[in-house]
Short mmCIF file of C-alpha atoms in Angstrom, two decimals:
data_model
loop_
_atom_site.label_atom_id
_atom_site.label_comp_id
_atom_site.label_asym_id
_atom_site.label_seq_id
_atom_site.Cartn_x
_atom_site.Cartn_y
_atom_site.Cartn_z
CA MET A 112 6.16 -6.35 -27.14
CA THR A 113 5.20 -2.88 -27.88
CA MET A 114 7.29 -1.33 -25.06
CA ASP A 115 9.55 -2.43 -22.31
CA ILE A 116 9.08 -2.27 -18.53
CA THR A 117 10.98 1.09 -18.25
CA GLU A 118 9.04 2.84 -21.00
CA ARG A 119 5.83 1.57 -19.57
CA PHE A 120 6.44 2.77 -16.14
CA LEU A 121 7.64 6.17 -17.32
CA ASN A 122 4.47 6.66 -19.28
CA TYR A 123 2.48 5.91 -16.12
CA THR A 124 4.32 8.47 -14.06
CA LYS A 125 3.04 11.33 -16.39
CA PHE A 126 -0.29 10.98 -14.79
CA ASP A 127 -1.14 12.74 -11.46
CA THR A 128 -3.28 10.13 -9.68
CA GLN A 129 -3.09 11.49 -6.05
CA SER A 130 -6.13 10.43 -3.93
CA ALA A 131 -7.67 12.72 -1.34
CA GLU A 132 -8.60 11.71 2.24
CA ASP A 133 -11.35 14.23 2.71
CA SER A 134 -13.29 13.33 -0.58
CA GLN A 135 -16.67 11.83 -0.49
CA THR A 136 -16.53 10.63 -4.08
CA VAL A 137 -15.40 7.22 -5.49
CA PRO A 138 -12.66 7.49 -6.69
CA SER A 139 -11.69 10.21 -4.43
CA THR A 140 -10.22 12.37 -7.15
CA ALA A 141 -11.48 12.61 -10.85
CA LYS A 142 -7.86 12.61 -12.16
CA GLN A 143 -7.58 8.96 -11.18
CA LEU A 144 -10.17 8.21 -13.72
CA VAL A 145 -8.11 9.83 -16.39
CA PHE A 146 -5.36 7.33 -15.81
CA ALA A 147 -7.78 4.49 -15.62
CA GLU A 148 -9.21 5.33 -18.89
CA TYR A 149 -5.69 5.37 -20.46
CA LEU A 150 -4.89 2.01 -18.81
CA LYS A 151 -8.11 0.55 -20.17
CA LYS A 152 -7.14 1.41 -23.78
CA GLU A 153 -3.60 0.04 -23.17
CA LEU A 154 -5.01 -3.29 -22.06
CA GLU A 155 -7.23 -3.44 -24.95
CA HIS A 156 -4.37 -2.61 -27.23
CA GLU A 157 -2.34 -5.44 -25.75
CA SER A 158 -5.32 -7.89 -26.58
CA LEU A 159 -6.28 -8.76 -23.11
CA SER A 160 -9.77 -10.02 -22.78
CA ASN A 161 -12.76 -8.92 -20.66
CA VAL A 162 -11.29 -5.53 -20.23
CA GLU A 163 -13.86 -3.65 -18.02
CA LEU A 164 -13.67 -0.27 -16.22
CA ASP A 165 -16.56 0.22 -13.76
CA ASP A 166 -18.07 3.45 -12.74
CA LYS A 167 -16.12 3.63 -9.46
CA GLY A 168 -12.71 3.37 -11.34
CA TYR A 169 -12.01 -0.35 -10.94
CA LEU A 170 -10.40 -1.88 -13.90
CA TYR A 171 -10.47 -5.65 -14.65
CA ALA A 172 -9.03 -7.78 -17.43
CA THR A 173 -8.15 -11.31 -18.29
CA LEU A 174 -5.28 -13.31 -19.91
CA LYS A 175 -7.09 -16.31 -21.13
CA SER A 176 -5.68 -19.84 -20.46
CA ASN A 177 -3.49 -21.20 -23.23
CA MET A 178 -3.84 -24.83 -22.04
CA LYS A 179 -5.71 -27.13 -24.44
CA GLY A 180 -8.81 -28.49 -22.63
CA ALA A 181 -8.18 -26.35 -19.56
CA ASP A 182 -11.83 -25.35 -19.64
CA SER A 183 -13.39 -28.85 -20.23
CA LYS A 184 -15.14 -30.77 -17.64
CA SER A 185 -12.94 -33.71 -17.92
CA SER A 186 -9.77 -31.87 -17.52
CA GLN A 187 -7.98 -31.24 -14.20
CA PRO A 188 -9.30 -27.89 -12.76
CA ILE A 189 -6.66 -25.16 -13.00
CA PRO A 190 -6.81 -22.43 -10.45
CA THR A 191 -7.69 -18.98 -11.71
CA ILE A 192 -5.22 -16.54 -10.01
CA GLY A 193 -5.19 -12.78 -9.96
CA PHE A 194 -2.63 -9.86 -9.72
CA ILE A 195 -3.68 -6.49 -8.21
CA SER A 196 -2.20 -3.10 -8.03
CA HIS A 197 -3.46 0.41 -7.13
CA TYR A 198 -3.00 3.40 -9.41
CA ASP A 199 -3.47 6.26 -6.83
CA THR A 200 -0.45 7.90 -5.22
CA SER A 201 -0.16 9.15 -1.65
CA PRO A 202 -1.70 12.46 -0.41
CA ASP A 203 1.60 12.90 1.57
CA CYS A 204 3.49 14.36 -1.45
CA SER A 205 2.71 15.87 -4.73
CA GLY A 206 2.18 13.60 -7.68
CA ALA A 207 1.86 16.29 -10.21
CA ASP A 208 4.41 17.09 -12.87
CA ILE A 209 6.79 14.16 -12.04
CA LYS A 210 10.14 14.38 -13.68
CA PRO A 211 11.70 11.04 -13.46
CA GLN A 212 15.31 10.56 -14.25
CA ILE A 213 17.44 7.54 -14.71
CA VAL A 214 20.74 7.01 -12.96
CA ARG A 215 22.53 4.41 -14.98
CA ASN A 216 24.89 1.79 -13.36
CA TYR A 217 24.63 3.44 -9.99
CA ASP A 218 28.09 3.62 -8.18
CA GLY A 219 27.09 4.08 -4.61
CA SER A 220 27.70 7.78 -4.41
CA GLU A 221 25.28 10.56 -3.68
CA ILE A 222 22.68 11.40 -6.25
CA LEU A 223 21.90 14.92 -7.14
CA LEU A 224 18.11 14.88 -7.65
CA GLY A 225 17.74 18.48 -8.51
CA VAL A 226 17.60 22.13 -7.25
CA ARG A 227 15.14 23.52 -5.00
CA ARG A 228 12.18 25.25 -6.83
CA GLU A 229 10.75 28.50 -5.56
CA GLY A 230 8.13 27.87 -2.95
CA VAL A 231 9.41 24.40 -1.97
CA SER A 232 10.95 24.41 1.44
CA ARG A 233 14.13 22.45 1.61
CA GLU A 234 17.50 23.05 3.26
CA GLY A 235 19.99 24.32 0.69
CA ASP A 236 19.61 24.66 -3.06
CA GLN A 237 20.64 21.22 -4.03
CA ILE A 238 18.47 18.17 -3.23
CA ILE A 239 20.72 15.23 -2.57
CA MET A 240 19.85 11.65 -1.99
CA SER A 241 22.70 10.18 -0.01
CA PRO A 242 23.50 6.50 0.90
CA GLN A 243 24.43 7.72 4.52
CA ARG A 244 20.72 8.83 4.87
CA PHE A 245 19.26 6.13 2.65
CA PRO A 246 21.45 2.98 3.01
CA GLU A 247 19.00 1.14 0.91
CA LEU A 248 20.75 2.62 -2.13
CA LEU A 249 23.81 0.53 -1.53
CA SER A 250 21.90 -2.70 -2.18
CA HIS A 251 21.42 -1.38 -5.80
CA ILE A 252 25.05 -0.62 -6.84
CA GLY A 253 25.52 -1.50 -10.54
CA GLU A 254 21.78 -1.23 -11.22
CA ASP A 255 19.79 1.42 -13.13
CA LEU A 256 17.70 3.56 -10.77
CA ILE A 257 14.71 5.70 -11.63
CA VAL A 258 14.59 8.62 -9.23
CA THR A 259 12.70 11.90 -8.99
CA ASP A 260 13.91 15.52 -9.38
CA GLY A 261 13.39 16.12 -5.65
CA GLN A 262 10.11 18.00 -5.94
CA THR A 263 7.50 15.17 -6.11
CA LEU A 264 7.13 11.47 -5.25
CA LEU A 265 7.91 9.05 -8.05
CA GLY A 266 4.72 6.89 -7.95
CA ALA A 267 6.41 3.51 -7.95
CA ASP A 268 3.81 2.96 -5.31
CA ASP A 269 2.18 1.43 -7.00
CA LYS A 270 2.56 2.20 -10.78
CA ALA A 271 5.61 -0.03 -10.66
CA GLY A 272 3.29 -2.87 -9.67
CA ILE A 273 0.88 -2.17 -12.63
CA ALA A 274 3.78 -2.00 -15.07
CA GLU A 275 5.10 -5.28 -13.91
CA ILE A 276 1.69 -7.02 -14.15
CA VAL A 277 0.93 -5.66 -17.60
CA GLU A 278 4.50 -6.40 -18.82
CA ALA A 279 4.14 -10.01 -17.39
CA MET A 280 0.79 -10.57 -19.21
CA CYS A 281 2.25 -9.30 -22.49
CA TRP A 282 5.29 -11.73 -22.10
CA LEU A 283 3.00 -14.69 -21.37
CA ARG A 284 0.82 -13.66 -24.40
CA ASP A 285 4.05 -13.60 -26.59
CA HIS A 286 5.43 -16.89 -25.31
CA PRO A 287 2.65 -19.50 -25.77
CA GLU A 288 5.19 -22.24 -24.94
CA VAL A 289 4.78 -21.24 -21.22
CA LYS A 290 1.56 -22.78 -20.16
CA HIS A 291 -0.83 -21.08 -17.75
CA GLY A 292 -4.50 -20.98 -16.72
CA ASP A 293 -6.78 -18.05 -16.72
CA ILE A 294 -5.07 -15.00 -15.07
CA ARG A 295 -7.14 -12.06 -14.01
CA ILE A 296 -5.66 -8.69 -13.31
CA ALA A 297 -7.19 -5.63 -11.60
CA PHE A 298 -6.17 -2.00 -10.91
CA ASN A 299 -8.03 0.09 -8.22
CA PRO A 300 -8.07 3.63 -6.99
CA ASP A 301 -7.80 5.05 -3.35
CA GLU A 302 -5.56 2.37 -1.76
CA GLU A 303 -3.44 5.17 -0.20
CA ILE A 304 -6.50 6.43 1.78
CA GLY A 305 -7.57 2.95 2.98
CA MET A 306 -10.36 2.68 0.53
CA GLY A 307 -8.92 0.59 -2.33
CA ALA A 308 -10.65 -2.71 -1.51
CA HIS A 309 -14.02 -1.21 -0.43
CA HIS A 310 -15.62 -1.49 -3.94
CA PHE A 311 -13.56 -4.26 -5.33
CA ASP A 312 -15.86 -6.79 -6.81
CA VAL A 313 -14.46 -10.03 -5.60
CA ASP A 314 -17.16 -12.16 -7.35
CA LYS A 315 -16.56 -10.49 -10.68
CA PHE A 316 -12.84 -11.02 -10.23
CA GLY A 317 -13.56 -14.66 -9.85
CA CYS A 318 -10.11 -15.85 -8.51
CA ASP A 319 -9.14 -18.77 -6.25
CA TRP A 320 -6.55 -16.49 -4.69
CA ALA A 321 -4.57 -13.34 -5.86
CA TYR A 322 -1.51 -11.36 -5.13
CA THR A 323 -1.19 -7.63 -4.67
CA MET A 324 2.11 -6.37 -6.36
CA ASP A 325 2.55 -3.41 -3.80
CA GLY A 326 5.47 -4.36 -1.63
CA GLY A 327 8.85 -2.72 -1.48
CA ASP A 328 12.40 -3.93 -2.39
CA VAL A 329 13.32 -7.07 -4.12
CA GLY A 330 12.33 -10.34 -2.42
CA GLU A 331 9.66 -8.92 0.01
CA LEU A 332 6.72 -11.16 0.70
CA GLU A 333 4.18 -10.17 3.18
CA PHE A 334 1.32 -12.03 4.58
CA GLU A 335 0.99 -10.57 8.01
CA ASN A 336 -0.13 -7.05 8.65
CA PHE A 337 -1.45 -4.90 11.43
CA ASN A 338 -4.95 -5.19 12.82
CA ALA A 339 -6.05 -1.67 12.68
CA ALA A 340 -8.53 0.68 14.38
CA SER A 341 -9.03 4.51 14.51
CA ALA A 342 -10.09 6.35 17.61
CA LYS A 343 -11.71 9.78 18.04
CA ILE A 344 -11.54 11.38 21.36
CA TYR A 345 -13.89 14.45 22.05
CA ILE A 346 -13.23 16.52 25.08
CA LYS A 347 -15.73 18.95 26.36
CA GLY A 348 -14.48 21.90 28.37
CA VAL A 349 -15.97 24.95 30.21
CA SER A 350 -14.77 28.30 29.25
CA VAL A 351 -14.65 30.97 31.96
CA HIS A 352 -12.78 34.21 32.10
CA PRO A 353 -9.19 33.24 33.33
CA GLY A 354 -9.22 35.89 36.07
CA TYR A 355 -12.40 34.24 37.73
CA ALA A 356 -11.81 30.68 36.60
CA LYS A 357 -10.94 29.03 39.89
CA GLY A 358 -13.26 25.93 40.48
CA LYS A 359 -15.11 26.71 37.31
CA MET A 360 -13.05 26.35 34.21
CA VAL A 361 -12.49 23.06 32.57
CA ASN A 362 -9.61 23.63 29.97
CA ALA A 363 -10.16 21.03 27.20
CA CYS A 364 -6.56 21.89 25.82
CA ARG A 365 -5.03 20.77 29.10
CA LEU A 366 -7.32 17.72 29.32
CA ALA A 367 -6.18 16.69 25.78
CA ALA A 368 -2.54 17.01 26.85
CA GLU A 369 -3.39 14.74 29.80
CA PHE A 370 -5.05 12.18 27.84
CA VAL A 371 -1.97 11.93 25.63
CA ALA A 372 0.16 11.50 28.61
CA MET A 373 -1.93 8.64 29.88
CA LEU A 374 -0.91 6.36 26.96
CA PRO A 375 2.57 4.73 27.06
CA ALA A 376 5.10 7.13 25.38
CA GLU A 377 7.29 4.00 24.38
CA GLU A 378 4.38 2.55 22.34
CA THR A 379 4.34 5.06 19.53
CA PRO A 380 5.48 4.61 15.82
CA GLU A 381 8.84 6.32 16.40
CA GLN A 382 9.68 3.95 19.35
CA THR A 383 8.51 0.59 17.84
CA GLU A 384 9.50 -1.89 15.04
CA GLY A 385 8.83 -5.39 13.79
CA TYR A 386 5.78 -6.82 15.37
CA GLN A 387 5.58 -4.07 18.07
CA GLY A 388 2.18 -2.33 18.04
CA PHE A 389 1.42 1.31 18.81
CA TYR A 390 -0.80 4.10 19.47
CA HIS A 391 -0.37 7.02 17.07
CA LEU A 392 -1.72 10.58 17.52
CA THR A 393 -2.40 11.61 13.98
CA GLY A 394 -4.25 14.96 14.67
CA MET A 395 -5.26 17.35 17.41
CA GLN A 396 -7.50 20.41 17.46
CA ALA A 397 -8.22 22.24 20.71
CA ASN A 398 -9.39 25.40 22.49
CA VAL A 399 -10.63 25.90 25.95
CA GLU A 400 -14.15 24.73 25.28
CA ASN A 401 -13.40 21.79 22.93
CA ALA A 402 -10.72 19.40 21.89
CA LYS A 403 -10.51 16.48 19.47
CA LEU A 404 -7.72 13.94 19.27
CA ASN A 405 -7.32 11.38 16.37
CA TYR A 406 -5.43 8.18 16.93
CA ILE A 407 -4.76 5.06 14.96
CA ILE A 408 -4.22 1.92 16.82
CA ARG A 409 -2.08 -0.92 15.43
CA ASP A 410 -0.95 -4.46 16.54
CA HIS A 411 -0.11 -7.64 14.78
CA ASP A 412 -1.51 -9.75 17.61
CA ARG A 413 -5.32 -9.81 17.72
CA GLU A 414 -5.48 -10.11 21.62
CA ARG A 415 -2.94 -7.20 22.14
CA PHE A 416 -5.03 -5.18 19.55
CA GLU A 417 -8.15 -5.67 21.62
CA ASP A 418 -6.25 -4.64 24.71
CA ARG A 419 -5.21 -1.52 23.15
CA LYS A 420 -8.70 -0.60 22.15
CA ARG A 421 -9.89 -1.24 25.71
CA THR A 422 -6.91 0.95 26.98
CA ILE A 423 -8.03 3.80 25.01
CA GLN A 424 -11.67 3.46 26.32
CA LYS A 425 -10.40 3.16 29.98
CA CYS A 426 -8.38 6.27 29.79
CA ALA A 427 -11.61 8.05 28.67
CA GLU A 428 -13.48 6.46 31.66
CA GLN A 429 -10.85 7.51 34.25
CA MET A 430 -10.96 11.18 33.03
CA ASN A 431 -14.65 11.11 33.22
CA GLU A 432 -14.41 9.81 36.82
CA THR A 433 -12.13 12.89 37.53
CA TYR A 434 -13.83 15.55 35.59
CA GLY A 435 -17.47 14.40 35.40
CA GLU A 436 -19.40 12.14 33.14
CA GLY A 437 -19.51 13.17 29.45
CA THR A 438 -16.30 15.21 29.65
CA VAL A 439 -14.55 12.82 27.39
CA THR A 440 -16.22 10.70 24.58
CA CYS A 441 -14.40 8.10 22.78
CA GLU A 442 -15.38 6.52 19.41
CA VAL A 443 -13.23 3.39 18.26
CA SER A 444 -13.75 1.91 14.83
CA ASP A 445 -12.03 -1.21 13.36
CA GLN A 446 -10.49 -0.68 9.96
CA TYR A 447 -8.88 -3.97 8.95
CA TYR A 448 -7.36 -7.15 10.41
CA ASN A 449 -4.27 -9.25 10.08
CA MET A 450 -4.62 -11.27 6.95
CA LYS A 451 -2.44 -14.03 8.38
CA GLU A 452 -5.38 -15.75 10.03
CA LYS A 453 -6.81 -16.12 6.48
CA ILE A 454 -3.64 -17.16 4.70
CA ASP A 455 -2.43 -19.70 7.24
CA PRO A 456 -5.02 -22.36 6.19
CA GLN A 457 -3.93 -21.81 2.56
CA MET A 458 -0.14 -21.81 2.65
CA HIS A 459 0.13 -23.12 -0.74
CA VAL A 460 -0.46 -19.56 -1.91
CA ILE A 461 2.76 -18.55 -0.21
CA ASP A 462 4.64 -21.63 -1.17
CA LEU A 463 4.06 -20.87 -4.75
CA VAL A 464 5.63 -17.48 -4.35
CA LEU A 465 8.64 -18.69 -2.47
CA HIS A 466 9.28 -21.43 -5.23
CA ALA A 467 8.87 -18.85 -7.96
CA MET A 468 11.31 -16.44 -6.21
CA GLN A 469 13.92 -19.14 -5.75
CA ASP A 470 13.57 -20.23 -9.39
CA CYS A 471 14.18 -16.60 -10.45
CA GLY A 472 17.14 -16.22 -8.28
CA VAL A 473 15.55 -13.91 -5.85
CA ALA A 474 16.11 -14.33 -2.06
CA PRO A 475 12.73 -14.29 -0.35
CA LYS A 476 12.42 -11.71 2.53
CA VAL A 477 9.36 -12.69 4.48
CA LYS A 478 8.42 -9.97 6.90
CA PRO A 479 5.29 -8.46 8.54
CA ILE A 480 3.86 -5.34 7.09
CA ARG A 481 3.86 -2.38 9.47
CA GLY A 482 0.79 -1.08 7.91
CA GLY A 483 -2.11 -2.27 5.88
CA THR A 484 -2.84 -3.46 2.32
CA ASP A 485 -5.80 -3.95 0.02
CA GLY A 486 -4.88 -7.66 0.21
CA ALA A 487 -5.68 -7.75 3.92
CA GLN A 488 -9.32 -6.59 3.37
CA LEU A 489 -9.75 -8.80 0.41
CA SER A 490 -8.40 -11.82 2.40
CA PHE A 491 -11.30 -11.24 4.71
CA ARG A 492 -13.66 -11.06 1.88
CA GLY A 493 -12.91 -14.60 0.83
CA LEU A 494 -10.01 -13.81 -1.63
CA PRO A 495 -6.59 -14.79 -0.07
CA CYS A 496 -4.29 -12.12 -1.23
CA PRO A 497 -0.54 -11.73 0.10
CA ASN A 498 1.67 -8.96 -0.95
CA ILE A 499 4.79 -9.26 -3.28
CA PHE A 500 7.48 -6.81 -3.90
CA ALA A 501 7.08 -4.19 -6.62
CA GLY A 502 10.68 -2.91 -6.09
CA GLY A 503 10.05 0.66 -5.04
CA VAL A 504 12.02 2.21 -2.09
CA ASN A 505 11.31 5.37 0.10
CA PHE A 506 7.62 5.57 -0.81
CA HIS A 507 5.43 8.72 -0.41
CA GLY A 508 8.17 11.30 -0.78
CA PRO A 509 10.72 12.80 -3.17
CA TYR A 510 13.45 10.41 -2.28
CA GLU A 511 11.48 7.46 -3.82
CA PHE A 512 13.23 5.35 -6.24
CA VAL A 513 12.98 2.09 -8.03
CA SER A 514 15.47 -0.12 -9.90
CA ILE A 515 14.74 -1.21 -13.31
CA GLN A 516 16.32 -4.57 -12.66
CA SER A 517 14.01 -4.93 -9.63
CA MET A 518 11.01 -4.31 -11.82
CA GLN A 519 12.25 -6.88 -14.24
CA LYS A 520 12.73 -9.42 -11.53
CA ALA A 521 9.13 -8.78 -10.44
CA VAL A 522 7.94 -9.54 -13.87
CA GLU A 523 9.89 -12.82 -13.88
CA VAL A 524 8.29 -13.71 -10.57
CA ILE A 525 4.82 -13.18 -11.83
CA VAL A 526 5.44 -15.18 -14.84
CA ARG A 527 6.84 -18.05 -12.81
CA ILE A 528 3.94 -18.02 -10.46
CA CYS A 529 1.51 -18.19 -13.35
CA GLU A 530 3.48 -21.27 -14.74
CA LEU A 531 3.72 -23.08 -11.40
CA THR A 532 -0.08 -22.49 -10.69
CA ALA A 533 -0.83 -24.39 -13.88
CA GLY A 534 0.70 -27.39 -12.43
CA PHE A 535 4.07 -27.48 -14.28
CA ASN A 536 7.43 -28.26 -12.73
CA LEU A 537 5.84 -28.46 -9.15
#
């Protein structure tokens, strides 16, 4: 191989690929295409086939089957499977000028990431990642951790996934004794802003099923996610001089606060976990005449999800009964659904991963995603696509880290899935 998993990942972190929520272009930022072009050349250099980068920044490639007669009509059909990762990083934290550093043989102590830069607001001069605050560190004692300098995110979400997929394809290429069918890989922009699957060409990809390598710590396997909707609440007030406002003023600011109070305070992100759903107020703009509230609505259970949407609508109706029709307008839009209903009928897709993890000495951690994934949208477009760990921890912020050993395990799991899918050792 031309490089190892560490070098490959560190090369990827040199590229700023932050996506932008308010953009109208695809991809949302031009800098994502810079990395996509680099990645295209790398895949070509690694001798993958059918390398194609489309005009929207979606990159596809193939590792051809190495099984004699696999493409003949007389042979037993071999499933074509795929592996997918996104190359954008979150808008929540800077992805520019990332300075990764490696902590060798981590001993469980505090990690000094760096010293506060001018203009970056943090408490104290030293930026410390402590196992007291981030107990996940203690699961990686004795491993080699790639961390940030405390000023940016790391980008393991999801460049670790990309590095693992490419590394696994190179390993299979160099080990023809391990038999496999056709394997498709794809890398896409804009996952972090919920747009990653919107322009994904499922037909071109041509897979029976696929896996996103976009999960967290070692062993995570996810095929349940939230049903998701957004809600925009518009409140129309009446502005009158406060000295003469009695019986005339309708203060949109106060009505906005009243609307927020109508929803259960215990059903917010900071009060829920596991399978519990929530209403999340993500933004508010208000003056006396007009107010706007932005919510996201989440629940794993489809019926409860529909109930939550109805609750939002009823709150608006109740306020209109009190303050007059048209005072409150509510727009609710579905975003994605729980992939479980599409995966359940095809549980062999999950069984293969569980088998592969066990063969690789990885303890599976099957859990619901308290969020969404490109795989959820792709599953509803006919491509079953659960989510497998990529090894990163503390995504979307300066305390993000990834274990080199975790990335190596992800490579092993990908290779084993490919081998099992070809029908060997099942």
